[in-house]
Coordinates of C-alpha atoms in Angstrom, one line a residue:
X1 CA 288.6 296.7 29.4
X2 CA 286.7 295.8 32.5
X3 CA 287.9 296.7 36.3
X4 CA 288.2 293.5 38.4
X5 CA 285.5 292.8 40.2
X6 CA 284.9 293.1 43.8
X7 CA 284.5 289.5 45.6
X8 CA 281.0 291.3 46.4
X9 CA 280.2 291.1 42.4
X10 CA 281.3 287.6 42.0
X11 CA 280.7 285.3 45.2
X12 CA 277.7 284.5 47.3
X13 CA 278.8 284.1 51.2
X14 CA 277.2 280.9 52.3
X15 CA 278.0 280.8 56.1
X16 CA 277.0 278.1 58.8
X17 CA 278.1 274.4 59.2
X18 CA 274.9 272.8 57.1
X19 CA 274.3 275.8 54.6
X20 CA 278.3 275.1 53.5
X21 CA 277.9 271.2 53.9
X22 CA 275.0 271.5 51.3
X23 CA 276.5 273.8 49.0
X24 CA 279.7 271.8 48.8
X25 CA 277.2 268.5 48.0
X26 CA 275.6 270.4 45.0
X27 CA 277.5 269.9 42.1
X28 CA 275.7 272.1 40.3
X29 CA 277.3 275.0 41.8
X30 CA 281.4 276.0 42.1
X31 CA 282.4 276.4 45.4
X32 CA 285.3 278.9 45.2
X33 CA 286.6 278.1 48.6
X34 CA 285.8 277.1 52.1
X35 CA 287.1 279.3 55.2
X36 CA 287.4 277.3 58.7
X37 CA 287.8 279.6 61.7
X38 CA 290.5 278.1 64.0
X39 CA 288.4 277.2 66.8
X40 CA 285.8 275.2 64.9
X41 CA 286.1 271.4 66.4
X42 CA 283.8 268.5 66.0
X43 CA 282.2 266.5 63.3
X44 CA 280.9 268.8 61.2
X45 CA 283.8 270.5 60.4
X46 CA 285.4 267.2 59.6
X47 CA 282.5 266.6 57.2
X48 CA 282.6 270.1 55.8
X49 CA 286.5 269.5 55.2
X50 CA 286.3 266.1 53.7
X51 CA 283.5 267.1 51.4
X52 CA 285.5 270.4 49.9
X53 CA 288.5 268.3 49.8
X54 CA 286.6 265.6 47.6
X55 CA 285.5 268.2 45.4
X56 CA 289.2 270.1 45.2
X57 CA 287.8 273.0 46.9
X58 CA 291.2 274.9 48.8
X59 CA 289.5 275.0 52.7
X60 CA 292.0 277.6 54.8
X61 CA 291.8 278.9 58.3
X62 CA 291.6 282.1 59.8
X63 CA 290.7 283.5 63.0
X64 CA 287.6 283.2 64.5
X65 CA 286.6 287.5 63.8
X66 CA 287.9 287.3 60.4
X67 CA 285.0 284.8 59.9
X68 CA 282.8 286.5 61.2
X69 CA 283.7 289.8 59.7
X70 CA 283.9 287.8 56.1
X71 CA 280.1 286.0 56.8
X72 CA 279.1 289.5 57.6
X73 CA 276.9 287.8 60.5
X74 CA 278.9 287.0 63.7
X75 CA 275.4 285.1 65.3
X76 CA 274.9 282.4 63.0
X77 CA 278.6 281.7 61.1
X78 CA 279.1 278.9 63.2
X79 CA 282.9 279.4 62.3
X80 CA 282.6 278.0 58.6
X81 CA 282.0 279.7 55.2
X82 CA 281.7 279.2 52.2
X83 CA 282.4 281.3 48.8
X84 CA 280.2 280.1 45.8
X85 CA 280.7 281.1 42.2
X86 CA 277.4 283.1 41.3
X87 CA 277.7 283.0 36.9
X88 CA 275.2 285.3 36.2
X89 CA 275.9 287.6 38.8
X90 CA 277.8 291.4 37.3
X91 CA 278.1 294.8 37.8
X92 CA 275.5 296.6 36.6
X93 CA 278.3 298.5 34.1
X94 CA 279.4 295.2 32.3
X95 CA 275.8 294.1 32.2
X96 CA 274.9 297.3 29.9
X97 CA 278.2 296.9 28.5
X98 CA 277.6 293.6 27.0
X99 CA 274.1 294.7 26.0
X100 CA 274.1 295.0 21.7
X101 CA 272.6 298.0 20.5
X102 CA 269.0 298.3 20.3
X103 CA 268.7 295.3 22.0
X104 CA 265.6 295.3 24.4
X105 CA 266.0 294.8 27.9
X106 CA 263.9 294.3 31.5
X107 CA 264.8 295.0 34.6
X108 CA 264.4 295.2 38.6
X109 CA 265.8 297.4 41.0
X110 CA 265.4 297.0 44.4
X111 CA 265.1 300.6 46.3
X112 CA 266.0 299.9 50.4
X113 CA 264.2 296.3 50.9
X114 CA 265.0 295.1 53.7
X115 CA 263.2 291.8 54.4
X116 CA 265.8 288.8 52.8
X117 CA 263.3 286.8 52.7
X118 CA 261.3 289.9 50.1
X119 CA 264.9 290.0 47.8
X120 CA 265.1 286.1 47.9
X121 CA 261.2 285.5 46.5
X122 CA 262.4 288.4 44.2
X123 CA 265.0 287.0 42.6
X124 CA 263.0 283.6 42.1
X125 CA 260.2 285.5 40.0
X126 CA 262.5 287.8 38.2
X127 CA 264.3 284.6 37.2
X128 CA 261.2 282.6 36.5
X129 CA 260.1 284.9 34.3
X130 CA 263.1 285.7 32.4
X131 CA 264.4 289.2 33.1
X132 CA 267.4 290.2 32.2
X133 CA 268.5 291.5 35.6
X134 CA 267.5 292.5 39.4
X135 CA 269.6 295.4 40.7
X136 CA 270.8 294.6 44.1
X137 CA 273.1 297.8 45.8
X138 CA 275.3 296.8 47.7
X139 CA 274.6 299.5 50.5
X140 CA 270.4 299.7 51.4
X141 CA 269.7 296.0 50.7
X142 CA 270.6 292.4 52.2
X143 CA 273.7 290.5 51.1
X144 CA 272.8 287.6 48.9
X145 CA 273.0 285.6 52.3
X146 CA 271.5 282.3 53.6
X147 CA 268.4 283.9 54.4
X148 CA 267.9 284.9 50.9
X149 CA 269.3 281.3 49.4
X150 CA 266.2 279.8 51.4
X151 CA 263.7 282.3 50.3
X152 CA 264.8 282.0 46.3
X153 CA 264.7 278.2 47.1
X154 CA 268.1 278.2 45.9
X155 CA 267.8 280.2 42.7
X156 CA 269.3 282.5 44.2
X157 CA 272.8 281.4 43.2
X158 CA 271.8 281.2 38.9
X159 CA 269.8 284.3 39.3
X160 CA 270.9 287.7 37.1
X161 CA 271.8 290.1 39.7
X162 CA 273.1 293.3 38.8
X163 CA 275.3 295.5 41.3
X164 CA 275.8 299.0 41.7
X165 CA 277.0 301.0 45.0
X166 CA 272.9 302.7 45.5
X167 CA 269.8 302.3 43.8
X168 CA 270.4 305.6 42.7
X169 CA 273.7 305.3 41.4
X170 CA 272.5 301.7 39.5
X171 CA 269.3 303.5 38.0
X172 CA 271.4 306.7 36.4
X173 CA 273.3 303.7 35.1
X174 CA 270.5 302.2 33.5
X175 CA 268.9 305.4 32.5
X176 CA 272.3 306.6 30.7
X177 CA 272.1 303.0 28.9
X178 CA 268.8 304.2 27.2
X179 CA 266.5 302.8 30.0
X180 CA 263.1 304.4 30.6
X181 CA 263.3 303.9 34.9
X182 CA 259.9 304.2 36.8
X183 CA 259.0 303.2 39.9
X184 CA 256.4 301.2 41.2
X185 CA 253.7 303.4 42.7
X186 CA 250.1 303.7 44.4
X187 CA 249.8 306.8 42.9
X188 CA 251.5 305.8 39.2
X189 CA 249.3 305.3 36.4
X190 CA 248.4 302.1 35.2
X191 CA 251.2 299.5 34.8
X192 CA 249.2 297.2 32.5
X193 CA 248.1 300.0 29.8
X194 CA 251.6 302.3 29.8
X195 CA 253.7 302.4 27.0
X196 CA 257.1 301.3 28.3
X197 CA 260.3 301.4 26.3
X198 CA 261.9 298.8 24.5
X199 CA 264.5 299.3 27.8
X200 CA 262.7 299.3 30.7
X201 CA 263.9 299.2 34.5
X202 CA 260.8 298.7 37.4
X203 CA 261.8 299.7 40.5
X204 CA 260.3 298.4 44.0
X205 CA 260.5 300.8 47.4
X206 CA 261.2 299.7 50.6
X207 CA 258.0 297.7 52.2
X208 CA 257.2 300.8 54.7
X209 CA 258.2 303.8 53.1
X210 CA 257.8 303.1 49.5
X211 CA 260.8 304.6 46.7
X212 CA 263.0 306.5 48.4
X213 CA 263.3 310.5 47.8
X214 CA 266.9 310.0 45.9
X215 CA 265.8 307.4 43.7
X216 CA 262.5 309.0 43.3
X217 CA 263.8 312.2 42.3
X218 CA 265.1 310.8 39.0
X219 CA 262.7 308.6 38.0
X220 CA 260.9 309.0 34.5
X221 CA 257.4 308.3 36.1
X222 CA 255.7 305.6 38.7
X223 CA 253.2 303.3 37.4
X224 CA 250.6 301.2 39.9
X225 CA 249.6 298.2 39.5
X226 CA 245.4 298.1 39.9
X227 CA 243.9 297.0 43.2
X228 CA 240.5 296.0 43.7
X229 CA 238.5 294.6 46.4
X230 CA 239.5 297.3 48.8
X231 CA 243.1 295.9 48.5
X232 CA 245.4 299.1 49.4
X233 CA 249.0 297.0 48.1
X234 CA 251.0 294.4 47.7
X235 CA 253.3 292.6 49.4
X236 CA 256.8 293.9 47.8
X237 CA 257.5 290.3 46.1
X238 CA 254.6 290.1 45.2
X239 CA 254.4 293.2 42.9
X240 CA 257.4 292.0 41.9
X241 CA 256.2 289.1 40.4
X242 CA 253.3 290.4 38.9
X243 CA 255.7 293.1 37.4
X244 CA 258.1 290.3 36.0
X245 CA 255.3 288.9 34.6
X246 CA 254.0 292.2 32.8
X247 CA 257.7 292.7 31.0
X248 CA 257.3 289.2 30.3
X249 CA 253.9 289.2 28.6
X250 CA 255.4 292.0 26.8
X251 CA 257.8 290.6 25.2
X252 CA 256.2 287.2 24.2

């Protein structure tokens, strides 16, 4: 039987009087509940009360620092957050738990990005093209956060992310599973002629320093995607989408 989840695993934070506002006029998405710090006065609150309260949403208050310590952001919470039901969101154990045997799989892991706005365009390829998950640790990467919302374009909140406490600890999950793990990598061989196993996890490095030494230590090889033109790299979300693309032409 599964262990109960971490709020972490199962909510995305939504923090800010008009991020919350909007969120709690989307009715495609479950709004858990709404936390008012006790100092927040005016109009928008009112409006950010009245809208949960139409929708049956419980709105409590707490102090100002336990809002901010609950956003995770103490510049931008503007004393309001908001706690939205992400369905497709796991940990990375009862993902592989709930894969059937032999059943193939594709996957993302991101290895210490740090740009939000990198994880959000992440998340909106790997959706797009139909993976079955993007590793997000919770330690080395951005909370699923505002930031990120904007950059998915909102997909953000239907996306499959997968969690695990590292990158590390979420690819020896994945390799255990039966998962080939390689990382993306100037030096790799060819991403578009490998062989890749029916399980297959890609995993993107941090946009300075590449795959980290932990993570690259138990890879089972890098692949490259081929530059021409003098073009050194990619942008990170962008060889993520042309690597979500790849597992998807694969599979078609």
């Amino acid at each position: 039987m599964p262990e109960p989840r971490s709020p972490k695993d199962t909510f995305i934070t939504v923090y800010g009087r008009k991020p919350v506002l909007e969120a709690l006029g989307d009715a495609a998405l479950q709004v858990d509940k709404v936390i008012i710090a006790d100092t927040a006065r005016g109009e928008p609150v009112r409006a950010i009360t009245a809208a949960a309260r139409a929708r049956g949403v419980p709105v409590t208050r707490a102090s100002a620092h336990r809002v901010k310590v609950l956003a995770g952001n103490g510049r931008h919470d503007q004393g309001v957050l908001a706690d939205v039901v992400a369905p497709r969101m796991a940990p990375v154990a009862d993902f592989l738990s709930g894969l059937a045997p032999g059943r193939r799989a594709a996957v993302l892991v991101l290895d210490r990005v740090t740009n939000p706005a990198n994880v959000g365009m992440v998340l909106r390829s790997a959706t797009a093209a139909g993976l079955d998950g993007v590793l997000l640790p919770r330690r080395g990467v951005p909370a699923i956060d505002p930031l990120v919302v904007k950059a998915s374009a909102g997909i953000a909140f239907a996306a499959p992310v997968l969690r695990a406490a590292t990158a590390e600890e979420g690819c020896a999950a994945l390799r255990a599973a039966g998962f080939g793990v390689f990382g993306l990598d100037a030096d790799g061989a060819s991403l578009l002629d490998a062989e890749l196993p029916e399980r297959v996890a890609l995993v993107l490095g941090n946009e300075t320093d590449g795959l980290s030494a932990p993570v690259r230590a138990g890879l089972d090889g890098t692949l490259a995607i081929p530059m021409h033109g003098g073009v050194e790299s990619l942008n990170v979300a962008s060889a993520a989408a042309v690597a979500a693309y790849e597992l998807l032409r694969r599979r078609c």
